Amino acid sequence: MSTLCKDRVVIVTGAGRGIGREYALQLARLGARVVVNDLSVSRSGEDTGESTAAAVVREIVESGGQAIANHENVADFAGARRMIEAALDHYGALHGLVNNAGILRDRTLCNMSEEEWDAVIEVHLKGTFAPSRHAAAHWRDLYKKTGEPVGGRIVNTSSSSGLYGNIGQINYGAAKAGIAAMTIIAARELKRYGVTVNAINPHAQTRMTEGLRERSAAEIEARHPRWIAPAVAWLVSAESSDVTGRIFELGGGHLAAMEGWRRGPAAEPVDDAARIGPVLRDLAQRARRNVDMKGHDLD
């Protein structure tokens, strides 16, 4: 068995099912001590009355691995702090945080309710910020005590809905675009402490994506979480210290590094609304096209 993550303590949020479960299982197989966080809610965020986190922990322990269950709400600031403290109290260390928890409340802009917007933004955006903030503070304080790079790792979860744009997911896409920006900024801020921050843009067939569209057997296999988990395991390992501030597209037949916003065609500044229209139209026509959910130019 590989020892890529031997004795590294890693928190995985939303690890009770789907892609998060796959992360937790693979990390445990690679020697990590895993904190399996999950609220055990439905795809839209309702309580299901079961403990999926405990089930994953049992599976890990029965296979000879080490794991504990955690049921804190990632979007609760104090709860996120308690989650970080649980890892430190139980294992005496924290090396990695995988922010994976999420829900869906799909609706077009004209029909979306305030509650549907708030729920998705809270779980995805605040639910990435809050655990990351407390983990980062712990690593900063540890660096101040030792003066040595701490080897911390954060892996966030973005999405094609945020990076490319997907109709009917304006709340989810906004959150995922925000997470991409958060990843780049946090990577710059935490580099001084020896902490890396990366994100993935996963294509996976999980509870979150089932029923959204018909897929062939080959497409479902290509979207199995096993095509994504190895990259996450490597990104939280000690080996990945030279990779930070990056977003990787994984699954669905993809293994690619994403490239962010860059300045495109330019012109001399214009301070007259009557004259700027043709200049903006020319710039828009010369700029690279926006892309669809497959990364292809929109018609």
GROMACS .gro file of C-alpha atoms in nm:
model
  299
    1MET     CA    1   0.000   0.000   0.000
    2SER     CA    2   0.125   0.348  -0.088
    3THR     CA    3   0.227   0.571   0.200
    4LEU     CA    4   0.181   0.898   0.012
    5CYS     CA    5  -0.029   1.045   0.295
    6LYS     CA    6   0.107   0.843   0.587
    7ASP     CA    7   0.017   0.999   0.924
    8ARG     CA    8  -0.116   1.317   0.766
    9VAL     CA    9  -0.432   1.439   0.938
   10VAL     CA   10  -0.688   1.549   0.680
   11ILE     CA   11  -1.040   1.686   0.719
   12VAL     CA   12  -1.281   1.613   0.433
   13THR     CA   13  -1.611   1.801   0.443
   14GLY     CA   14  -1.920   1.650   0.286
   15ALA     CA   15  -1.748   1.311   0.307
   16GLY     CA   16  -2.051   1.098   0.385
   17ARG     CA   17  -2.140   1.024   0.025
   18GLY     CA   18  -2.026   1.052  -0.334
   19ILE     CA   19  -1.704   1.224  -0.420
   20GLY     CA   20  -1.624   1.321  -0.059
   21ARG     CA   21  -1.661   0.960   0.051
   22GLU     CA   22  -1.420   0.856  -0.224
   23TYR     CA   23  -1.169   1.115  -0.102
   24ALA     CA   24  -1.193   0.990   0.257
   25LEU     CA   25  -1.154   0.624   0.159
   26GLN     CA   26  -0.857   0.691  -0.068
   27LEU     CA   27  -0.682   0.912   0.185
   28ALA     CA   28  -0.723   0.643   0.450
   29ARG     CA   29  -0.583   0.379   0.213
   30LEU     CA   30  -0.282   0.606   0.158
   31GLY     CA   31  -0.216   0.627   0.532
   32ALA     CA   32  -0.394   0.948   0.628
   33ARG     CA   33  -0.588   0.990   0.950
   34VAL     CA   34  -0.920   1.126   0.830
   35VAL     CA   35  -1.183   1.347   0.988
   36VAL     CA   36  -1.501   1.257   0.802
   37ASN     CA   37  -1.730   1.560   0.819
   38ASP     CA   38  -2.090   1.540   0.703
   39LEU     CA   39  -2.426   1.676   0.817
   40SER     CA   40  -2.606   1.386   0.644
   41VAL     CA   41  -2.848   1.614   0.460
   42SER     CA   42  -3.026   1.566   0.128
   43ARG     CA   43  -2.901   1.709  -0.201
   44SER     CA   44  -3.101   2.025  -0.134
   45GLY     CA   45  -2.989   2.053   0.229
   46GLU     CA   46  -3.267   1.891   0.433
   47ASP     CA   47  -3.196   1.665   0.732
   48THR     CA   48  -3.214   1.293   0.648
   49GLY     CA   49  -3.191   1.161   1.004
   50GLU     CA   50  -2.894   0.935   0.933
   51SER     CA   51  -2.520   0.953   1.002
   52THR     CA   52  -2.340   0.896   0.674
   53ALA     CA   53  -2.016   1.018   0.832
   54ALA     CA   54  -2.026   0.737   1.088
   55ALA     CA   55  -2.086   0.483   0.811
   56VAL     CA   56  -1.777   0.598   0.622
   57VAL     CA   57  -1.571   0.589   0.942
   58ARG     CA   58  -1.679   0.229   1.005
   59GLU     CA   59  -1.577   0.138   0.652
   60ILE     CA   60  -1.234   0.294   0.699
   61VAL     CA   61  -1.172   0.140   1.040
   62GLU     CA   62  -1.285  -0.206   0.926
   63SER     CA   63  -1.026  -0.179   0.647
   64GLY     CA   64  -0.751  -0.102   0.896
   65GLY     CA   65  -0.749   0.277   0.859
   66GLN     CA   66  -0.794   0.561   1.105
   67ALA     CA   67  -1.089   0.801   1.098
   68ILE     CA   68  -1.333   0.988   1.318
   69ALA     CA   69  -1.675   1.129   1.237
   70ASN     CA   70  -1.763   1.496   1.265
   71HIS     CA   71  -2.109   1.649   1.223
   72GLU     CA   72  -2.041   2.023   1.238
   73ASN     CA   73  -2.205   2.259   0.991
   74VAL     CA   74  -1.926   2.398   0.770
   75ALA     CA   75  -2.121   2.721   0.720
   76ASP     CA   76  -2.140   2.788   1.095
   77PHE     CA   77  -1.833   2.992   1.190
   78ALA     CA   78  -1.809   2.851   1.542
   79GLY     CA   79  -1.890   2.502   1.418
   80ALA     CA   80  -1.611   2.522   1.161
   81ARG     CA   81  -1.370   2.617   1.440
   82ARG     CA   82  -1.486   2.319   1.644
   83MET     CA   83  -1.423   2.093   1.346
   84ILE     CA   84  -1.061   2.209   1.322
   85GLU     CA   85  -1.025   2.170   1.699
   86ALA     CA   86  -1.166   1.817   1.682
   87ALA     CA   87  -0.885   1.713   1.448
   88LEU     CA   88  -0.625   1.876   1.672
   89ASP     CA   89  -0.771   1.731   1.991
   90HIS     CA   90  -0.801   1.376   1.857
   91TYR     CA   91  -0.488   1.348   1.643
   92GLY     CA   92  -0.271   1.631   1.773
   93ALA     CA   93  -0.214   1.783   1.430
   94LEU     CA   94  -0.378   1.908   1.111
   95HIS     CA   95  -0.213   1.879   0.771
   96GLY     CA   96  -0.492   1.906   0.518
   97LEU     CA   97  -0.843   2.040   0.463
   98VAL     CA   98  -1.057   1.932   0.168
   99ASN     CA   99  -1.358   2.163   0.128
  100ASN     CA  100  -1.609   1.946  -0.054
  101ALA     CA  101  -1.949   1.996   0.116
  102GLY     CA  102  -2.227   2.131  -0.101
  103ILE     CA  103  -2.596   2.140  -0.191
  104LEU     CA  104  -2.802   2.234  -0.495
  105ARG     CA  105  -3.108   2.459  -0.528
  106ASP     CA  106  -3.127   2.505  -0.906
  107ARG     CA  107  -3.350   2.772  -1.055
  108THR     CA  108  -3.324   3.040  -1.324
  109LEU     CA  109  -3.264   3.399  -1.216
  110CYS     CA  110  -3.625   3.504  -1.279
  111ASN     CA  111  -3.759   3.227  -1.055
  112MET     CA  112  -3.498   3.191  -0.781
  113SER     CA  113  -3.608   3.271  -0.427
  114GLU     CA  114  -3.399   3.455  -0.174
  115GLU     CA  115  -3.387   3.140   0.040
  116GLU     CA  116  -3.257   2.932  -0.253
  117TRP     CA  117  -2.985   3.189  -0.316
  118ASP     CA  118  -2.885   3.222   0.049
  119ALA     CA  119  -2.877   2.847   0.117
  120VAL     CA  120  -2.638   2.767  -0.167
  121ILE     CA  121  -2.412   3.067  -0.110
  122GLU     CA  122  -2.394   2.984   0.261
  123VAL     CA  123  -2.298   2.618   0.223
  124HIS     CA  124  -2.055   2.656  -0.066
  125LEU     CA  125  -1.897   2.997  -0.021
  126LYS     CA  126  -1.914   3.048   0.354
  127GLY     CA  127  -1.872   2.674   0.403
  128THR     CA  128  -1.536   2.700   0.226
  129PHE     CA  129  -1.432   3.022   0.397
  130ALA     CA  130  -1.509   2.925   0.758
  131PRO     CA  131  -1.307   2.599   0.785
  132SER     CA  132  -1.027   2.750   0.577
  133ARG     CA  133  -1.010   3.056   0.798
  134HIS     CA  134  -0.971   2.852   1.118
  135ALA     CA  135  -0.723   2.609   0.961
  136ALA     CA  136  -0.520   2.900   0.824
  137ALA     CA  137  -0.510   3.071   1.164
  138HIS     CA  138  -0.387   2.748   1.324
  139TRP     CA  139  -0.109   2.711   1.066
  140ARG     CA  140  -0.012   3.077   1.095
  141ASP     CA  141   0.022   3.046   1.471
  142LEU     CA  142   0.220   2.723   1.433
  143TYR     CA  143   0.457   2.896   1.190
  144LYS     CA  144   0.507   3.182   1.434
  145LYS     CA  145   0.604   2.933   1.706
  146THR     CA  146   0.844   2.725   1.500
  147GLY     CA  147   0.960   2.955   1.222
  148GLU     CA  148   0.939   2.654   0.988
  149PRO     CA  149   0.706   2.595   0.691
  150VAL     CA  150   0.409   2.401   0.829
  151GLY     CA  151   0.320   2.197   0.520
  152GLY     CA  152  -0.052   2.272   0.540
  153ARG     CA  153  -0.279   2.198   0.246
  154ILE     CA  154  -0.621   2.329   0.145
  155VAL     CA  155  -0.808   2.181  -0.150
  156ASN     CA  156  -1.126   2.364  -0.249
  157THR     CA  157  -1.403   2.262  -0.489
  158SER     CA  158  -1.500   2.487  -0.776
  159SER     CA  159  -1.717   2.388  -1.074
  160SER     CA  160  -1.767   2.437  -1.445
  161SER     CA  161  -2.087   2.617  -1.348
  162GLY     CA  162  -1.875   2.891  -1.194
  163LEU     CA  163  -1.580   2.882  -1.434
  164TYR     CA  164  -1.779   2.842  -1.757
  165GLY     CA  165  -2.137   2.930  -1.657
  166ASN     CA  166  -2.444   2.705  -1.655
  167ILE     CA  167  -2.805   2.808  -1.707
  168GLY     CA  168  -3.021   2.746  -1.401
  169GLN     CA  169  -2.734   2.754  -1.152
  170ILE     CA  170  -2.676   3.122  -1.091
  171ASN     CA  171  -2.646   3.071  -0.714
  172TYR     CA  172  -2.422   2.764  -0.740
  173GLY     CA  173  -2.214   2.918  -1.020
  174ALA     CA  174  -2.163   3.243  -0.830
  175ALA     CA  175  -2.046   3.050  -0.525
  176LYS     CA  176  -1.809   2.832  -0.728
  177ALA     CA  177  -1.662   3.132  -0.910
  178GLY     CA  178  -1.609   3.293  -0.571
  179ILE     CA  179  -1.431   2.981  -0.447
  180ALA     CA  180  -1.195   2.997  -0.744
  181ALA     CA  181  -1.104   3.356  -0.655
  182MET     CA  182  -1.075   3.264  -0.287
  183THR     CA  183  -0.831   2.987  -0.381
  184ILE     CA  184  -0.599   3.220  -0.570
  185ILE     CA  185  -0.602   3.486  -0.300
  186ALA     CA  186  -0.556   3.244  -0.010
  187ALA     CA  187  -0.266   3.077  -0.193
  188ARG     CA  188  -0.087   3.411  -0.207
  189GLU     CA  189  -0.162   3.496   0.155
  190LEU     CA  190  -0.063   3.161   0.304
  191LYS     CA  191   0.246   3.086   0.095
  192ARG     CA  192   0.468   3.254   0.357
  193TYR     CA  193   0.365   2.987   0.611
  194GLY     CA  194   0.435   2.692   0.384
  195VAL     CA  195   0.066   2.634   0.312
  196THR     CA  196  -0.065   2.556  -0.036
  197VAL     CA  197  -0.419   2.625  -0.158
  198ASN     CA  198  -0.555   2.465  -0.473
  199ALA     CA  199  -0.896   2.379  -0.611
  200ILE     CA  200  -1.052   2.122  -0.836
  201ASN     CA  201  -1.324   2.150  -1.098
  202PRO     CA  202  -1.466   1.797  -1.078
  203HIS     CA  203  -1.685   1.612  -1.327
  204ALA     CA  204  -1.836   1.331  -1.121
  205GLN     CA  205  -2.150   1.118  -1.128
  206THR     CA  206  -2.274   1.159  -0.772
  207ARG     CA  207  -2.597   1.231  -0.587
  208MET     CA  208  -2.548   1.601  -0.671
  209THR     CA  209  -2.547   1.535  -1.047
  210GLU     CA  210  -2.776   1.232  -1.084
  211GLY     CA  211  -3.085   1.306  -1.291
  212LEU     CA  212  -2.956   1.637  -1.428
  213ARG     CA  213  -2.910   1.482  -1.774
  214GLU     CA  214  -2.899   1.142  -1.943
  215ARG     CA  215  -2.551   0.985  -1.968
  216SER     CA  216  -2.419   0.676  -2.138
  217ALA     CA  217  -2.251   0.395  -1.944
  218ALA     CA  218  -1.913   0.513  -2.076
  219GLU     CA  219  -1.981   0.870  -1.960
  220ILE     CA  220  -2.084   0.749  -1.615
  221GLU     CA  221  -1.764   0.546  -1.585
  222ALA     CA  222  -1.553   0.845  -1.694
  223ARG     CA  223  -1.726   1.048  -1.423
  224HIS     CA  224  -1.659   0.799  -1.143
  225PRO     CA  225  -1.498   0.977  -0.843
  226ARG     CA  226  -1.195   0.745  -0.870
  227TRP     CA  227  -1.069   0.966  -1.152
  228ILE     CA  228  -1.067   1.266  -0.916
  229ALA     CA  229  -0.962   1.132  -0.576
  230PRO     CA  230  -0.595   1.058  -0.667
  231ALA     CA  231  -0.531   1.424  -0.750
  232VAL     CA  232  -0.688   1.539  -0.425
  233ALA     CA  233  -0.475   1.289  -0.230
  234TRP     CA  234  -0.159   1.413  -0.399
  235LEU     CA  235  -0.252   1.778  -0.341
  236VAL     CA  236  -0.284   1.719   0.036
  237SER     CA  237   0.038   1.518   0.051
  238ALA     CA  238   0.378   1.656   0.146
  239GLU     CA  239   0.492   1.608  -0.215
  240SER     CA  240   0.282   1.894  -0.354
  241SER     CA  241   0.460   2.182  -0.180
  242ASP     CA  242   0.552   2.352  -0.510
  243VAL     CA  243   0.197   2.363  -0.652
  244THR     CA  244  -0.037   2.634  -0.525
  245GLY     CA  245  -0.301   2.876  -0.650
  246ARG     CA  246  -0.411   2.634  -0.924
  247ILE     CA  247  -0.745   2.490  -1.030
  248PHE     CA  248  -0.748   2.147  -1.192
  249GLU     CA  249  -1.026   2.004  -1.409
  250LEU     CA  250  -1.071   1.635  -1.331
  251GLY     CA  251  -1.307   1.353  -1.424
  252GLY     CA  252  -1.529   1.310  -1.726
  253GLY     CA  253  -1.222   1.234  -1.936
  254HIS     CA  254  -1.040   1.551  -1.826
  255LEU     CA  255  -0.708   1.609  -1.653
  256ALA     CA  256  -0.619   1.973  -1.708
  257ALA     CA  257  -0.500   2.289  -1.540
  258MET     CA  258  -0.750   2.574  -1.570
  259GLU     CA  259  -0.640   2.920  -1.680
  260GLY     CA  260  -0.811   3.226  -1.534
  261TRP     CA  261  -0.914   3.570  -1.649
  262ARG     CA  262  -0.652   3.760  -1.850
  263ARG     CA  263  -0.662   4.099  -2.020
  264GLY     CA  264  -0.768   4.055  -2.382
  265PRO     CA  265  -0.794   4.305  -2.672
  266ALA     CA  266  -0.740   4.666  -2.563
  267ALA     CA  267  -0.785   5.018  -2.696
  268GLU     CA  268  -0.698   5.372  -2.596
  269PRO     CA  269  -0.926   5.501  -2.316
  270VAL     CA  270  -1.235   5.698  -2.428
  271ASP     CA  271  -1.414   5.951  -2.203
  272ASP     CA  272  -1.717   6.013  -2.427
  273ALA     CA  273  -2.027   5.790  -2.409
  274ALA     CA  274  -2.121   5.897  -2.762
  275ARG     CA  275  -1.794   5.759  -2.902
  276ILE     CA  276  -1.719   5.459  -2.680
  277GLY     CA  277  -1.988   5.227  -2.822
  278PRO     CA  278  -1.807   5.126  -3.142
  279VAL     CA  279  -1.484   5.074  -2.945
  280LEU     CA  280  -1.653   4.840  -2.696
  281ARG     CA  281  -1.825   4.652  -2.980
  282ASP     CA  282  -1.492   4.603  -3.155
  283LEU     CA  283  -1.325   4.481  -2.835
  284ALA     CA  284  -1.611   4.237  -2.769
  285GLN     CA  285  -1.590   4.098  -3.121
  286ARG     CA  286  -1.213   4.052  -3.104
  287ALA     CA  287  -1.209   3.895  -2.757
  288ARG     CA  288  -1.202   3.518  -2.713
  289ARG     CA  289  -1.551   3.372  -2.696
  290ASN     CA  290  -1.709   3.258  -2.370
  291VAL     CA  291  -1.734   2.881  -2.350
  292ASP     CA  292  -2.006   2.627  -2.273
  293MET     CA  293  -2.000   2.364  -1.997
  294LYS     CA  294  -1.773   2.145  -2.212
  295GLY     CA  295  -1.518   2.423  -2.256
  296HIS     CA  296  -1.613   2.481  -2.621
  297ASP     CA  297  -1.681   2.823  -2.774
  298LEU     CA  298  -2.043   2.931  -2.744
  299ASP     CA  299  -2.224   2.979  -3.074
   0.00000   0.00000   0.00000
